[in-house]
Amino acid sequence: MNGRRAFLAGALSLPLAAKAGEAWDAVVDPATGTLGAALAAAERAGRPFRILLRPGIFTEKLTVRAPGVTIQGSPGTVIEYGTAAGTAKPGGGTWGTGGSGTLTIVAPDVTLRGLTVRNSFDYIGARRDGSGNGAQAVALAIGREADRTVVDRCTLLGYQDTFYLHTRSLVTDTRIVGGVDFIFGGAAAWFERCEIVTRYVPNAGGFGFVAAPSTPAAQEFGLVFANCRLEREAGVPVNSTWLGRPWRAGGNMALLGQAAFLNCWMDAHIRHEGWTWMGYKGPEGDQRRLTPPEARLREYASKGPGAGPIGEDRKLLTTEQARRFTRANVIGF
């Protein structure tokens, strides 16, 4: 092979250049191969590993376990699976929210580019039929071991709990679609130029919450959105969607959610009040609320019909405070 890296795993192609100067360790066509086989080869390789996915649908529920993996999609590449919290696991038991992801990353320095990742669980049908336990169904999960994850020019599709982030992540030029708490977790994450879309749900009384940060109180930064657009599907009413609510996961008193929207454009579906509370059980088992004034939920220079008015639960960063919110400070890479 003239010294070029090569392997054959299932129906994977040998390495080739997708375009001039760009070589791949694996090229996978969904008609003949699987991404799962390519990820297994990446684990065996024990070095940075580049995977190109051809157009088409990969119906696989996958975990990226090898550090330094790059997964590059082509126009029309979709990874999808339909698992939600409460649905049956192979071998017995049921999935929880964290295990429901279509694609889960548990290794550092992983990059996703040009992919659509979709949780295809029938959220609308579950609401209609009263099945499921809330229908949390994650599309992409970034685990605690997955430091320095990069998500670039992707599309993430779900309804409830679309994107779950535990650790430092950079998300650029990506479309994130969902309804209830659809960007959530304790990560320090920097979202730049992303399109954040609230979904229409028939007969819904409200249209959900964009962000649900569960940031450790000792961590300065959480979910930070810079120069993003908050948009809505057709049918989502004016003044129907919260910017978010602080999630004290498991009643952990060491969590004090942090999120900020910086220079973002917001459509009219964003509620005037901005943020709202989220319930949790206190140390004695009593039911409590974590409110926006207690948490660290802020905006700076919002634009569009959903921007403001500012009030007790919808607070601005000062210019001096906003200067602290840089990509370098938030994620360090």
XYZ file of C-alpha atoms in Angstrom, residues 57-187:
131
model
C -28.661 6.793 6.965
C -26.668 4.880 9.591
C -29.248 3.298 11.920
C -26.877 2.606 14.810
C -26.652 3.376 18.523
C -22.945 4.023 19.086
C -20.292 5.032 21.609
C -16.982 6.640 20.619
C -14.382 5.156 22.992
C -11.100 5.923 21.184
C -9.350 9.277 21.761
C -8.589 11.515 18.805
C -11.308 10.240 16.463
C -12.641 12.519 13.711
C -15.971 11.600 12.104
C -16.663 13.584 8.933
C -20.036 13.422 7.240
C -20.971 14.039 3.625
C -24.054 15.981 2.511
C -26.972 13.741 3.511
C -25.143 11.711 6.181
C -27.481 10.843 9.086
C -26.827 8.777 12.218
C -30.117 7.856 13.886
C -31.593 5.606 16.538
C -34.853 5.628 18.493
C -34.126 5.025 22.181
C -35.656 7.016 25.066
C -35.484 6.878 28.845
C -37.744 4.056 29.997
C -37.436 1.976 26.828
C -36.101 -1.572 27.093
C -32.384 -2.320 26.978
C -30.999 -5.411 25.278
C -30.523 -8.034 27.972
C -33.041 -6.532 30.379
C -33.779 -3.334 32.245
C -34.491 0.062 30.737
C -32.429 2.961 29.472
C -32.057 6.130 31.520
C -31.678 9.586 30.036
C -27.878 9.344 29.952
C -27.953 5.988 28.179
C -30.548 6.949 25.584
C -28.151 8.761 23.238
C -27.921 7.896 19.564
C -24.225 8.861 19.638
C -22.259 9.017 22.903
C -18.655 10.212 23.230
C -16.587 8.937 26.160
C -13.045 9.733 24.946
C -11.126 13.029 24.666
C -10.268 15.029 21.548
C -13.116 13.746 19.374
C -14.320 15.863 16.439
C -17.652 15.598 14.609
C -18.126 17.510 11.349
C -20.891 17.692 8.785
C -23.157 15.100 10.421
C -26.827 14.911 11.265
C -27.358 13.028 14.541
C -30.993 12.238 15.257
C -32.866 10.490 18.029
C -35.823 9.095 16.101
C -37.888 8.114 19.159
C -41.562 8.893 18.480
C -41.938 11.728 20.974
C -45.199 12.963 19.441
C -46.696 9.482 19.560
C -45.553 8.936 23.157
C -47.268 12.167 24.216
C -50.415 11.212 22.363
C -50.551 7.684 23.802
C -49.345 8.549 27.322
C -46.399 6.160 27.050
C -42.836 6.776 28.282
C -41.765 8.641 31.402
C -41.335 12.046 29.823
C -39.686 10.767 26.657
C -36.165 12.023 27.315
C -34.339 10.943 24.162
C -30.784 12.204 23.632
C -29.313 12.614 20.158
C -25.713 13.439 21.159
C -24.166 12.872 24.603
C -20.706 14.123 25.561
C -19.554 12.148 28.591
C -17.335 13.177 31.481
C -14.270 11.576 29.879
C -14.817 13.371 26.549
C -12.766 16.510 27.185
C -12.133 18.901 24.277
C -14.956 17.624 22.059
C -15.533 19.643 18.864
C -18.898 19.645 17.066
C -18.737 21.632 13.828
C -21.356 22.198 11.119
C -23.595 19.426 12.406
C -27.347 19.068 12.899
C -28.666 17.584 16.157
C -32.331 16.551 16.153
C -34.564 15.532 19.043
C -37.476 16.744 21.122
C -36.636 16.417 24.813
C -32.975 16.400 25.960
C -31.439 16.555 22.465
C -27.868 17.481 23.487
C -26.324 16.358 26.802
C -22.904 17.823 27.690
C -20.744 16.857 30.663
C -17.336 18.368 29.832
C -15.488 21.026 27.839
C -16.893 21.306 24.338
C -16.731 23.620 21.335
C -19.864 23.736 19.178
C -19.712 25.848 16.016
C -22.102 26.574 13.135
C -24.392 23.764 14.289
C -28.191 23.471 14.147
C -29.670 22.151 17.413
C -33.379 21.293 17.352
C -35.585 20.331 20.301
C -38.152 21.431 22.821
C -37.751 20.543 26.506
C -34.335 21.198 28.136
C -32.789 20.354 24.800
C -29.295 21.679 25.569
C -28.386 20.548 29.071
C -25.710 19.349 31.486
C -22.811 20.481 33.648
C -20.249 21.186 30.930
